[in-house]
PDB file of C-alpha atoms and ligand atoms in Angstrom:
ATOM      1  CA  MET R   1     -59.149-106.987 103.719  1.00 52.00           C
ATOM      2  CA  THR R   2     -55.883-108.326 104.910  1.00 63.00           C
ATOM      3  CA  GLU R   3     -52.734-106.656 103.764  1.00 78.00           C
ATOM      4  CA  SER R   4     -51.450-107.955 100.448  1.00 95.00           C
ATOM      5  CA  LYS R   5     -47.996-108.131  98.977  1.00 98.00           C
ATOM      6  CA  GLY R   6     -46.502-108.159  95.531  1.00 98.00           C
ATOM      7  CA  GLY R   7     -43.342-107.801  93.533  1.00 98.00           C
ATOM      8  CA  CYS R   8     -41.574-107.945  90.195  1.00 98.00           C
ATOM      9  CA  LEU R   9     -40.367-110.917  88.192  1.00 98.00           C
ATOM     10  CA  CYS R  10     -36.749-110.868  89.386  1.00 98.00           C
ATOM     11  CA  GLY R  11     -37.586-110.179  93.027  1.00 98.00           C
ATOM     12  CA  ALA R  12     -35.618-106.903  93.278  1.00 98.00           C
ATOM     13  CA  ILE R  13     -38.805-105.001  94.084  1.00 98.00           C
ATOM     14  CA  ARG R  14     -41.238-106.034  96.783  1.00 98.00           C
ATOM     15  CA  TYR R  15     -44.178-103.984  97.993  1.00 98.00           C
ATOM     16  CA  ARG R  16     -47.223-104.222 100.205  1.00 98.00           C
ATOM     17  CA  LEU R  17     -50.683-102.715  99.987  1.00 98.00           C
ATOM     18  CA  ALA R  18     -52.314-101.546 103.199  1.00 97.00           C
ATOM     19  CA  GLU R  19     -55.703-101.361 101.462  1.00 96.00           C
ATOM     20  CA  ALA R  20     -57.503-103.443  98.873  1.00 96.00           C
ATOM     21  CA  PRO R  21     -57.299-102.103  95.298  1.00 97.00           C
ATOM     22  CA  GLN R  22     -60.477-100.388  94.074  1.00 96.00           C
ATOM     23  CA  ALA R  23     -61.887 -99.858  90.566  1.00 96.00           C
ATOM     24  CA  VAL R  24     -59.882-102.788  89.226  1.00 97.00           C
ATOM     25  CA  ALA R  25     -59.937-102.616  85.438  1.00 97.00           C
ATOM     26  CA  TYR R  26     -58.438-104.056  82.318  1.00 97.00           C
ATOM     27  CA  CYS R  27     -56.629-101.314  80.386  1.00 97.00           C
ATOM     28  CA  HIS R  28     -56.376-101.848  76.639  1.00 97.00           C
ATOM     29  CA  CYS R  29     -54.559 -98.579  75.865  1.00 96.00           C
ATOM     30  CA  ARG R  30     -51.625 -98.552  73.494  1.00 96.00           C
ATOM     31  CA  ASN R  31     -49.262 -97.273  76.188  1.00 95.00           C
ATOM     32  CA  CYS R  32     -50.010-100.258  78.423  1.00 96.00           C
ATOM     33  CA  GLN R  33     -49.555-102.598  75.479  1.00 97.00           C
ATOM     34  CA  ARG R  34     -46.183-101.112  74.580  1.00 96.00           C
ATOM     35  CA  ALA R  35     -45.005-100.809  78.185  1.00 96.00           C
ATOM     36  CA  SER R  36     -45.783-104.453  78.944  1.00 96.00           C
ATOM     37  CA  GLY R  37     -45.556-106.219  75.606  1.00 96.00           C
ATOM     38  CA  ALA R  38     -48.937-107.763  76.460  1.00 97.00           C
ATOM     39  CA  PRO R  39     -52.406-107.107  75.012  1.00 98.00           C
ATOM     40  CA  VAL R  40     -53.699-105.703  78.284  1.00 98.00           C
ATOM     41  CA  LEU R  41     -52.709-104.658  81.792  1.00 98.00           C
ATOM     42  CA  VAL R  42     -54.996-104.783  84.832  1.00 98.00           C
ATOM     43  CA  PHE R  43     -54.758-101.930  87.333  1.00 97.00           C
ATOM     44  CA  GLY R  44     -56.403-101.285  90.678  1.00 97.00           C
ATOM     45  CA  THR R  45     -56.316 -98.043  92.638  1.00 97.00           C
ATOM     46  CA  VAL R  46     -55.106 -97.577  96.213  1.00 97.00           C
ATOM     47  CA  PRO R  47     -54.356 -94.441  98.257  1.00 98.00           C
ATOM     48  CA  ARG R  48     -50.774 -93.355  97.578  1.00 97.00           C
ATOM     49  CA  ASP R  49     -49.740 -93.958 101.183  1.00 97.00           C
ATOM     50  CA  ALA R  50     -51.258 -97.466 101.131  1.00 97.00           C
ATOM     51  CA  PHE R  51     -48.624 -98.524  98.580  1.00 98.00           C
ATOM     52  CA  VAL R  52     -45.378 -99.217 100.425  1.00 98.00           C
ATOM     53  CA  VAL R  53     -42.228-100.331  98.635  1.00 98.00           C
ATOM     54  CA  GLU R  54     -40.446-102.606 101.070  1.00 98.00           C
ATOM     55  CA  GLN R  55     -37.510-103.602  98.910  1.00 98.00           C
ATOM     56  CA  GLY R  56     -35.827-102.087  95.864  1.00 98.00           C
ATOM     57  CA  ASN R  57     -36.374 -98.754  94.174  1.00 97.00           C
ATOM     58  CA  PRO R  58     -38.744 -98.671  91.209  1.00 97.00           C
ATOM     59  CA  ARG R  59     -37.602 -96.673  88.219  1.00 98.00           C
ATOM     60  CA  ARG R  60     -40.058 -94.177  86.752  1.00 97.00           C
ATOM     61  CA  HIS R  61     -40.838 -93.489  83.151  1.00 95.00           C
ATOM     62  CA  ARG R  62     -43.041 -90.600  82.032  1.00 94.00           C
ATOM     63  CA  SER R  63     -45.026 -92.571  79.462  1.00 89.00           C
ATOM     64  CA  SER R  64     -47.470 -89.797  78.628  1.00 88.00           C
ATOM     65  CA  PRO R  65     -48.097 -86.151  79.504  1.00 88.00           C
ATOM     66  CA  ILE R  66     -50.387 -87.250  82.365  1.00 87.00           C
ATOM     67  CA  GLY R  67     -48.264 -89.598  84.392  1.00 93.00           C
ATOM     68  CA  GLU R  68     -45.410 -91.921  85.212  1.00 96.00           C
ATOM     69  CA  ARG R  69     -45.041 -95.685  85.090  1.00 97.00           C
ATOM     70  CA  TRP R  70     -43.114 -97.334  87.900  1.00 98.00           C
ATOM     71  CA  PHE R  71     -41.183-100.435  86.884  1.00 98.00           C
ATOM     72  CA  CYS R  72     -38.288-102.650  87.880  1.00 98.00           C
ATOM     73  CA  GLY R  73     -35.059-101.372  86.348  1.00 97.00           C
ATOM     74  CA  ASP R  74     -33.615-104.888  86.432  1.00 98.00           C
ATOM     75  CA  CYS R  75     -36.354-107.066  84.935  1.00 98.00           C
ATOM     76  CA  GLY R  76     -38.625-104.410  83.378  1.00 96.00           C
ATOM     77  CA  CYS R  77     -41.771-105.498  85.201  1.00 97.00           C
ATOM     78  CA  GLN R  78     -44.533-102.865  85.243  1.00 97.00           C
ATOM     79  CA  ILE R  79     -45.424-102.214  88.885  1.00 98.00           C
ATOM     80  CA  ALA R  80     -47.639 -99.125  88.993  1.00 98.00           C
ATOM     81  CA  MET R  81     -48.938 -96.027  87.256  1.00 97.00           C
ATOM     82  CA  HIS R  82     -49.022 -92.638  88.993  1.00 96.00           C
ATOM     83  CA  VAL R  83     -51.241 -90.054  87.338  1.00 93.00           C
ATOM     84  CA  ASP R  84     -50.480 -86.350  87.837  1.00 92.00           C
ATOM     85  CA  TYR R  85     -54.085 -85.307  88.415  1.00 90.00           C
ATOM     86  CA  GLN R  86     -54.687 -88.167  90.868  1.00 90.00           C
ATOM     87  CA  ILE R  87     -51.644 -87.487  92.989  1.00 93.00           C
ATOM     88  CA  ASP R  88     -53.201 -88.954  96.152  1.00 97.00           C
ATOM     89  CA  THR R  89     -53.762 -92.384  94.620  1.00 97.00           C
ATOM     90  CA  ILE R  90     -51.678 -94.846  92.635  1.00 97.00           C
ATOM     91  CA  ASP R  91     -52.715 -97.592  90.222  1.00 97.00           C
ATOM     92  CA  ILE R  92     -51.159-100.971  90.928  1.00 98.00           C
ATOM     93  CA  ALA R  93     -50.519-103.599  88.245  1.00 98.00           C
ATOM     94  CA  ILE R  94     -52.705-106.318  89.742  1.00 98.00           C
ATOM     95  CA  ALA R  95     -50.859-109.227  88.110  1.00 98.00           C
ATOM     96  CA  THR R  96     -47.777-108.375  90.204  1.00 98.00           C
ATOM     97  CA  LEU R  97     -49.646-109.167  93.430  1.00 98.00           C
ATOM     98  CA  ASP R  98     -48.762-112.449  95.099  1.00 98.00           C
ATOM     99  CA  VAL R  99     -52.488-113.284  95.074  1.00 97.00           C
ATOM    100  CA  PRO R 100     -53.966-111.524  92.030  1.00 97.00           C
ATOM    101  CA  GLU R 101     -57.075-113.710  92.248  1.00 97.00           C
ATOM    102  CA  ALA R 102     -58.181-111.577  95.201  1.00 96.00           C
ATOM    103  CA  SER R 103     -58.650-108.511  92.959  1.00 97.00           C
ATOM    104  CA  PRO R 104     -60.710-109.448  89.896  1.00 97.00           C
ATOM    105  CA  PRO R 105     -61.368-106.812  87.212  1.00 97.00           C
ATOM    106  CA  GLU R 106     -64.670-104.918  87.347  1.00 97.00           C
ATOM    107  CA  PHE R 107     -64.657-103.250  83.904  1.00 97.00           C
ATOM    108  CA  HIS R 108     -62.570-102.533  80.825  1.00 97.00           C
ATOM    109  CA  ILE R 109     -61.114 -99.162  79.801  1.00 96.00           C
ATOM    110  CA  TRP R 110     -59.670 -97.985  76.497  1.00 96.00           C
ATOM    111  CA  HIS R 111     -61.507-100.873  74.873  1.00 96.00           C
ATOM    112  CA  GLY R 112     -61.402 -98.789  71.683  1.00 96.00           C
ATOM    113  CA  SER R 113     -57.717 -99.686  71.260  1.00 97.00           C
ATOM    114  CA  ARG R 114     -58.159-103.368  72.115  1.00 97.00           C
ATOM    115  CA  ILE R 115     -56.106-105.652  69.874  1.00 98.00           C
ATOM    116  CA  GLY R 116     -58.633-107.312  67.582  1.00 97.00           C
ATOM    117  CA  TRP R 117     -57.654-110.890  68.296  1.00 97.00           C
ATOM    118  CA  PHE R 118     -57.747-110.406  72.067  1.00 97.00           C
ATOM    119  CA  GLU R 119     -61.039-110.809  73.913  1.00 94.00           C
ATOM    120  CA  THR R 120     -61.925-111.946  77.420  1.00 94.00           C
ATOM    121  CA  ALA R 121     -64.927-114.100  78.253  1.00 94.00           C
ATOM    122  CA  ASP R 122     -66.806-111.798  80.616  1.00 95.00           C
ATOM    123  CA  HIS R 123     -69.810-109.480  80.661  1.00 96.00           C
ATOM    124  CA  LEU R 124     -68.068-106.508  82.275  1.00 97.00           C
ATOM    125  CA  THR R 125     -68.723-103.009  80.926  1.00 97.00           C
ATOM    126  CA  ARG R 126     -66.374-102.100  78.072  1.00 97.00           C
ATOM    127  CA  TYR R 127     -65.590 -98.388  77.999  1.00 96.00           C
ATOM    128  CA  PRO R 128     -64.065 -97.202  74.705  1.00 95.00           C
ATOM    129  CA  ASP R 129     -62.065 -94.529  76.555  1.00 93.00           C
ATOM    130  CA  ALA R 130     -60.737 -93.788  80.058  1.00 91.00           C
ATOM    131  CA  GLY R 131     -64.068 -94.828  81.593  1.00 92.00           C
ATOM    132  CA  PRO R 132     -65.385 -93.804  85.017  1.00 87.00           C
ATOM    133  CA  ASP R 133     -61.985 -93.611  86.647  1.00 68.00           C
ATOM    134  CA  GLY R 134     -60.521 -91.215  84.099  1.00 67.00           C
ATOM    135  CA  SER R 135     -56.985 -92.480  84.535  1.00 52.00           C
ATOM    136  CA  VAL R 136     -54.414 -94.806  83.066  1.00 49.00           C
TER     137      VAL R 136
HETATM  138 ZN1   ZN A 201     -37.402-107.025  88.823  1.00 73.35          ZN
HETATM  139 ZN1   ZN A 202     -53.408 -98.324  79.782  1.00 73.35          ZN
END
């Protein structure tokens, strides 16, 4: 995989990933919905040191007892989620990549809190809870 880059809406934050995101998943949890204002966020996991912020300084919000959300303090864009018990990895908001098409989702998590009118046309596994990854 070639190195990929991403950033927030306003351009204040730019980052690069030294490795391809793994375990890319739709997250339908209520925290993602409220953090983003969207029905779902898509996250992929990379080693913590493979996520390099090249410009700007993401703000952090402890959105639950298990972790922090990294976001742009200027435009509010959700950049990443860092979970306390997975300190060596970080979950990247895939839609903020410059080429999100390169990292398609592999499954759904927290499908139990999916908004009823929102459904995607795929046959990926729908986990009602945190799923195999156990995060986000
Ligand atoms: Zn921004
Ligand atoms: Zn979530």
